[in-house]
Amino acid sequence: MRREHFLQGGVWALLLWPCLLTVSHPLDCKEEQGSISRCPTISQEKLLDRVIQHAEVIYRVSEESCTLFEEMFVPFPMRLQRNQAGYTCITKALPIPSSKSEIQQISDTWLLHSVLMLVQSWIEPLVYLQTTLDRYDDAPDLLLNKTKWVSEKLVSLEQGVVVLMKKMLDEGMLTTAYNEHGLVQYDVQPEMLESVLRDYMLLSCFKKDAHKMETFLKLLKCRQTDKYNCALY
């Protein structure tokens, strides 16, 4: 039986986030007057703000999910083992800038492409994570709801970033197949310990990459508003 006492009121606030969307529709954007319009019809500035807000909440929920999973299933020695076992994040092979100097030097175009690559690379692994967490005997509903929420919102973040790229870069239809490269196939049933470690690594790596998405988008915003004072990113 799952532990019902882990259900907390805060999860419903997250589930009712204003940018909630179905997976099959583009990012909806609400104007101040209350009317609903699709993202392509609002200004580039407003769209970037909404995309940043989306990324912020995704990172916050990913952080909460990782902490909750760690407290529930990962004893402290296993946390050390994760750091020493040579696990590699699935996005390591992507051409994403990692150092602060690299991030400061890349163009606005590559910032957006980097965000898009990260987003698309995590869509399928998070779907897998929902499936494997559902097999845990005592996985709390709060954890399951958070991972499901993030998985759905990642798709809408992808849609928002694609529209933003078209607005900012005047690009046509974008080919988006980054998630087909360099990712692990999850069709083998692992032993429980291996499964816990792998799921923990996935959550930890996603939290790290979600922070990158947020940082890249905020740097892009900073460059547009105060390009001479963006060294903090």
Tab-separated table of C-alpha atoms in Angstrom:
chain	number	residue	atom	x	y	z
A	1	MET	CA	0.000	0.000	0.000
A	2	ARG	CA	1.290	3.433	-0.814
A	3	ARG	CA	1.729	5.847	2.022
A	4	GLU	CA	-1.241	8.139	1.755
A	5	HIS	CA	0.100	10.482	4.404
A	6	PHE	CA	2.685	11.693	1.911
A	7	LEU	CA	-0.072	13.468	0.009
A	8	GLN	CA	0.306	17.135	0.816
A	9	GLY	CA	-1.719	20.111	-0.174
A	10	GLY	CA	1.246	21.645	-1.951
A	11	VAL	CA	1.144	19.127	-4.764
A	12	TRP	CA	-2.282	20.348	-5.865
A	13	ALA	CA	-0.954	23.877	-6.148
A	14	LEU	CA	1.686	22.553	-8.505
A	15	LEU	CA	-0.857	20.546	-10.454
A	16	LEU	CA	-2.910	23.702	-10.939
A	17	TRP	CA	0.044	25.758	-12.230
A	18	PRO	CA	-1.318	28.348	-14.721
A	19	CYS	CA	0.644	26.958	-17.643
A	20	LEU	CA	-0.835	23.465	-17.329
A	21	LEU	CA	-1.471	21.980	-20.730
A	22	THR	CA	-2.305	18.767	-22.414
A	23	VAL	CA	0.613	17.062	-24.118
A	24	SER	CA	-0.939	17.350	-27.574
A	25	HIS	CA	-1.416	21.128	-27.603
A	26	PRO	CA	1.060	24.016	-27.814
A	27	LEU	CA	1.859	26.155	-24.809
A	28	ASP	CA	-1.178	28.291	-23.877
A	29	CYS	CA	-0.507	31.841	-22.763
A	30	LYS	CA	-2.962	33.957	-20.794
A	31	GLU	CA	-3.033	37.684	-21.408
A	32	GLU	CA	-3.605	40.040	-18.489
A	33	GLN	CA	-7.168	40.740	-19.653
A	34	GLY	CA	-8.012	37.059	-19.163
A	35	SER	CA	-8.324	35.965	-22.773
A	36	ILE	CA	-6.517	32.818	-23.881
A	37	SER	CA	-4.195	32.917	-26.866
A	38	ARG	CA	-1.595	30.563	-28.326
A	39	CYS	CA	2.055	31.389	-27.725
A	40	PRO	CA	2.726	32.443	-31.344
A	41	THR	CA	0.312	35.370	-30.902
A	42	ILE	CA	1.978	36.975	-27.878
A	43	SER	CA	5.118	39.078	-27.826
A	44	GLN	CA	8.560	37.539	-27.749
A	45	GLU	CA	9.269	39.184	-24.386
A	46	LYS	CA	6.137	37.773	-22.755
A	47	LEU	CA	6.763	34.336	-24.229
A	48	LEU	CA	10.325	34.271	-22.893
A	49	ASP	CA	9.026	35.241	-19.448
A	50	ARG	CA	6.483	32.395	-19.519
A	51	VAL	CA	9.067	29.884	-20.710
A	52	ILE	CA	11.386	30.953	-17.872
A	53	GLN	CA	8.563	30.567	-15.341
A	54	HIS	CA	7.862	27.111	-16.718
A	55	ALA	CA	11.533	26.129	-16.421
A	56	GLU	CA	11.734	27.503	-12.868
A	57	VAL	CA	8.852	25.377	-11.648
A	58	ILE	CA	10.138	22.279	-13.461
A	59	TYR	CA	13.490	22.674	-11.704
A	60	ARG	CA	11.871	23.240	-8.316
A	61	VAL	CA	9.654	20.166	-8.642
A	62	SER	CA	12.581	18.061	-9.919
A	63	GLU	CA	14.550	19.091	-6.835
A	64	GLU	CA	11.666	18.144	-4.545
A	65	SER	CA	11.229	14.795	-6.332
A	66	CYS	CA	14.911	13.940	-6.028
A	67	THR	CA	14.935	14.779	-2.323
A	68	LEU	CA	11.774	12.784	-1.669
A	69	PHE	CA	13.109	9.747	-3.538
A	70	GLU	CA	16.401	9.990	-1.661
A	71	GLU	CA	14.669	10.124	1.723
A	72	MET	CA	12.351	7.237	0.855
A	73	PHE	CA	14.624	4.753	-0.902
A	74	VAL	CA	18.311	5.700	-0.756
A	75	PRO	CA	20.324	5.024	2.421
A	76	PHE	CA	23.304	7.302	2.912
A	77	PRO	CA	25.930	4.677	1.875
A	78	MET	CA	24.108	4.263	-1.447
A	79	ARG	CA	24.279	8.005	-2.016
A	80	LEU	CA	28.052	7.772	-1.708
A	81	GLN	CA	28.033	4.779	-4.025
A	82	ARG	CA	26.232	6.812	-6.657
A	83	ASN	CA	29.012	9.390	-6.542
A	84	GLN	CA	31.762	6.771	-6.731
A	85	ALA	CA	30.311	4.257	-9.153
A	86	GLY	CA	31.115	6.195	-12.298
A	87	TYR	CA	27.525	6.742	-13.398
A	88	THR	CA	27.219	9.064	-16.373
A	89	CYS	CA	24.267	11.312	-17.043
A	90	ILE	CA	22.461	10.469	-20.266
A	91	THR	CA	23.003	13.965	-21.662
A	92	LYS	CA	26.767	13.971	-21.141
A	93	ALA	CA	27.434	13.279	-24.829
A	94	LEU	CA	25.399	16.281	-25.977
A	95	PRO	CA	27.323	19.397	-27.086
A	96	ILE	CA	26.080	21.415	-24.124
A	97	PRO	CA	28.387	24.038	-22.564
A	98	SER	CA	29.294	23.149	-18.995
A	99	SER	CA	31.753	25.688	-17.642
A	100	LYS	CA	30.814	29.255	-16.803
A	101	SER	CA	33.230	30.616	-19.405
A	102	GLU	CA	31.746	28.409	-22.134
A	103	ILE	CA	28.213	29.464	-21.232
A	104	GLN	CA	29.138	33.155	-21.374
A	105	GLN	CA	30.739	32.778	-24.800
A	106	ILE	CA	28.000	30.935	-26.687
A	107	SER	CA	25.503	32.790	-28.832
A	108	ASP	CA	21.823	33.323	-28.117
A	109	THR	CA	21.079	30.835	-30.887
A	110	TRP	CA	23.129	28.138	-29.233
A	111	LEU	CA	21.637	28.888	-25.820
A	112	LEU	CA	18.190	28.101	-27.205
A	113	HIS	CA	19.398	25.025	-29.058
A	114	SER	CA	21.057	23.802	-25.859
A	115	VAL	CA	17.808	24.176	-23.914
A	116	LEU	CA	15.914	22.352	-26.647
A	117	MET	CA	18.429	19.492	-26.718
A	118	LEU	CA	18.217	19.076	-22.953
A	119	VAL	CA	14.421	19.182	-22.912
A	120	GLN	CA	14.020	16.644	-25.707
A	121	SER	CA	16.660	14.328	-24.303
A	122	TRP	CA	14.670	13.923	-21.083
A	123	ILE	CA	11.150	13.363	-22.428
A	124	GLU	CA	11.446	9.593	-22.931
A	125	PRO	CA	13.556	8.876	-19.805
A	126	LEU	CA	10.952	10.618	-17.629
A	127	VAL	CA	8.192	8.509	-19.161
A	128	TYR	CA	10.274	5.455	-18.271
A	129	LEU	CA	10.765	6.792	-14.750
A	130	GLN	CA	7.014	7.041	-14.218
A	131	THR	CA	6.679	3.386	-15.213
A	132	THR	CA	9.430	2.099	-12.963
A	133	LEU	CA	8.369	4.193	-9.940
A	134	ASP	CA	4.873	2.785	-10.250
A	135	ARG	CA	6.344	-0.681	-9.546
A	136	TYR	CA	7.696	0.389	-6.141
A	137	ASP	CA	5.496	-1.114	-3.428
A	138	ASP	CA	5.489	1.956	-1.212
A	139	ALA	CA	6.218	4.836	-3.564
A	140	PRO	CA	4.190	7.769	-2.192
A	141	ASP	CA	1.558	9.310	-4.409
A	142	LEU	CA	3.260	12.670	-3.947
A	143	LEU	CA	6.393	11.394	-5.685
A	144	LEU	CA	4.410	9.761	-8.489
A	145	ASN	CA	2.367	12.919	-9.036
A	146	LYS	CA	5.452	15.113	-9.132
A	147	THR	CA	7.269	12.972	-11.702
A	148	LYS	CA	4.154	12.755	-13.855
A	149	TRP	CA	3.668	16.518	-13.646
A	150	VAL	CA	7.279	17.207	-14.648
A	151	SER	CA	7.055	14.765	-17.555
A	152	GLU	CA	3.969	16.508	-18.920
A	153	LYS	CA	5.327	20.010	-18.384
A	154	LEU	CA	8.588	19.140	-20.091
A	155	VAL	CA	6.640	18.526	-23.295
A	156	SER	CA	4.905	21.899	-23.050
A	157	LEU	CA	8.258	23.554	-22.271
A	158	GLU	CA	9.612	21.993	-25.463
A	159	GLN	CA	6.731	23.503	-27.428
A	160	GLY	CA	7.281	26.932	-25.873
A	161	VAL	CA	11.020	26.855	-26.645
A	162	VAL	CA	10.376	25.865	-30.269
A	163	VAL	CA	7.962	28.792	-30.732
A	164	LEU	CA	10.454	31.107	-29.024
A	165	MET	CA	13.205	29.974	-31.400
A	166	LYS	CA	10.999	30.732	-34.385
A	167	LYS	CA	10.258	34.192	-33.002
A	168	MET	CA	13.823	35.078	-32.046
A	169	LEU	CA	15.766	33.388	-34.810
A	170	ASP	CA	13.228	33.564	-37.625
A	171	GLU	CA	13.673	29.841	-38.217
A	172	GLY	CA	11.235	27.694	-40.122
A	173	MET	CA	10.036	24.302	-38.997
A	174	LEU	CA	12.647	22.887	-36.669
A	175	THR	CA	13.800	19.310	-36.826
A	176	THR	CA	13.677	18.015	-33.267
A	177	ALA	CA	15.234	14.592	-32.877
A	178	TYR	CA	17.838	15.137	-30.181
A	179	ASN	CA	16.208	12.570	-27.915
A	180	GLU	CA	17.130	9.796	-30.333
A	181	HIS	CA	20.853	10.159	-29.743
A	182	GLY	CA	22.987	8.853	-26.931
A	183	LEU	CA	20.188	7.711	-24.635
A	184	VAL	CA	19.842	4.454	-22.771
A	185	GLN	CA	17.201	1.944	-23.812
A	186	TYR	CA	15.054	0.930	-20.837
A	187	ASP	CA	13.647	-2.414	-21.891
A	188	VAL	CA	15.480	-4.645	-19.375
A	189	GLN	CA	14.002	-5.417	-15.975
A	190	PRO	CA	16.814	-4.680	-13.477
A	191	GLU	CA	17.252	-6.077	-9.998
A	192	MET	CA	15.753	-3.885	-7.278
A	193	LEU	CA	19.020	-2.386	-6.014
A	194	GLU	CA	20.134	-1.600	-9.539
A	195	SER	CA	16.729	-0.112	-10.291
A	196	VAL	CA	16.846	2.148	-7.228
A	197	LEU	CA	20.336	3.371	-8.106
A	198	ARG	CA	19.417	3.964	-11.736
A	199	ASP	CA	16.222	5.830	-10.864
A	200	TYR	CA	18.101	7.894	-8.301
A	201	MET	CA	20.730	8.727	-10.915
A	202	LEU	CA	18.045	9.698	-13.421
A	203	LEU	CA	16.384	12.036	-10.921
A	204	SER	CA	19.723	13.546	-9.897
A	205	CYS	CA	20.836	14.089	-13.486
A	206	PHE	CA	17.497	15.543	-14.495
A	207	LYS	CA	17.607	17.977	-11.582
A	208	LYS	CA	21.046	19.087	-12.750
A	209	ASP	CA	19.912	19.517	-16.350
A	210	ALA	CA	16.687	21.271	-15.318
A	211	HIS	CA	18.846	23.817	-13.535
A	212	LYS	CA	20.847	24.274	-16.740
A	213	MET	CA	17.665	24.883	-18.729
A	214	GLU	CA	16.569	27.550	-16.258
A	215	THR	CA	20.026	29.167	-16.196
A	216	PHE	CA	20.358	29.302	-19.986
A	217	LEU	CA	16.933	30.879	-20.390
A	218	LYS	CA	17.608	33.467	-17.678
A	219	LEU	CA	20.944	34.309	-19.296
A	220	LEU	CA	19.130	34.821	-22.583
A	221	LYS	CA	16.685	37.168	-20.850
A	222	CYS	CA	19.544	39.028	-19.197
A	223	ARG	CA	21.310	39.546	-22.524
A	224	GLN	CA	18.190	41.157	-23.922
A	225	THR	CA	17.669	43.536	-21.010
A	226	ASP	CA	21.091	44.193	-19.454
A	227	LYS	CA	23.744	42.455	-21.514
A	228	TYR	CA	26.651	44.073	-19.680
A	229	ASN	CA	25.721	42.640	-16.282
A	230	CYS	CA	25.100	38.938	-16.983
A	231	ALA	CA	28.295	37.529	-15.464
A	232	LEU	CA	26.404	35.818	-12.630
A	233	TYR	CA	24.952	33.207	-14.990
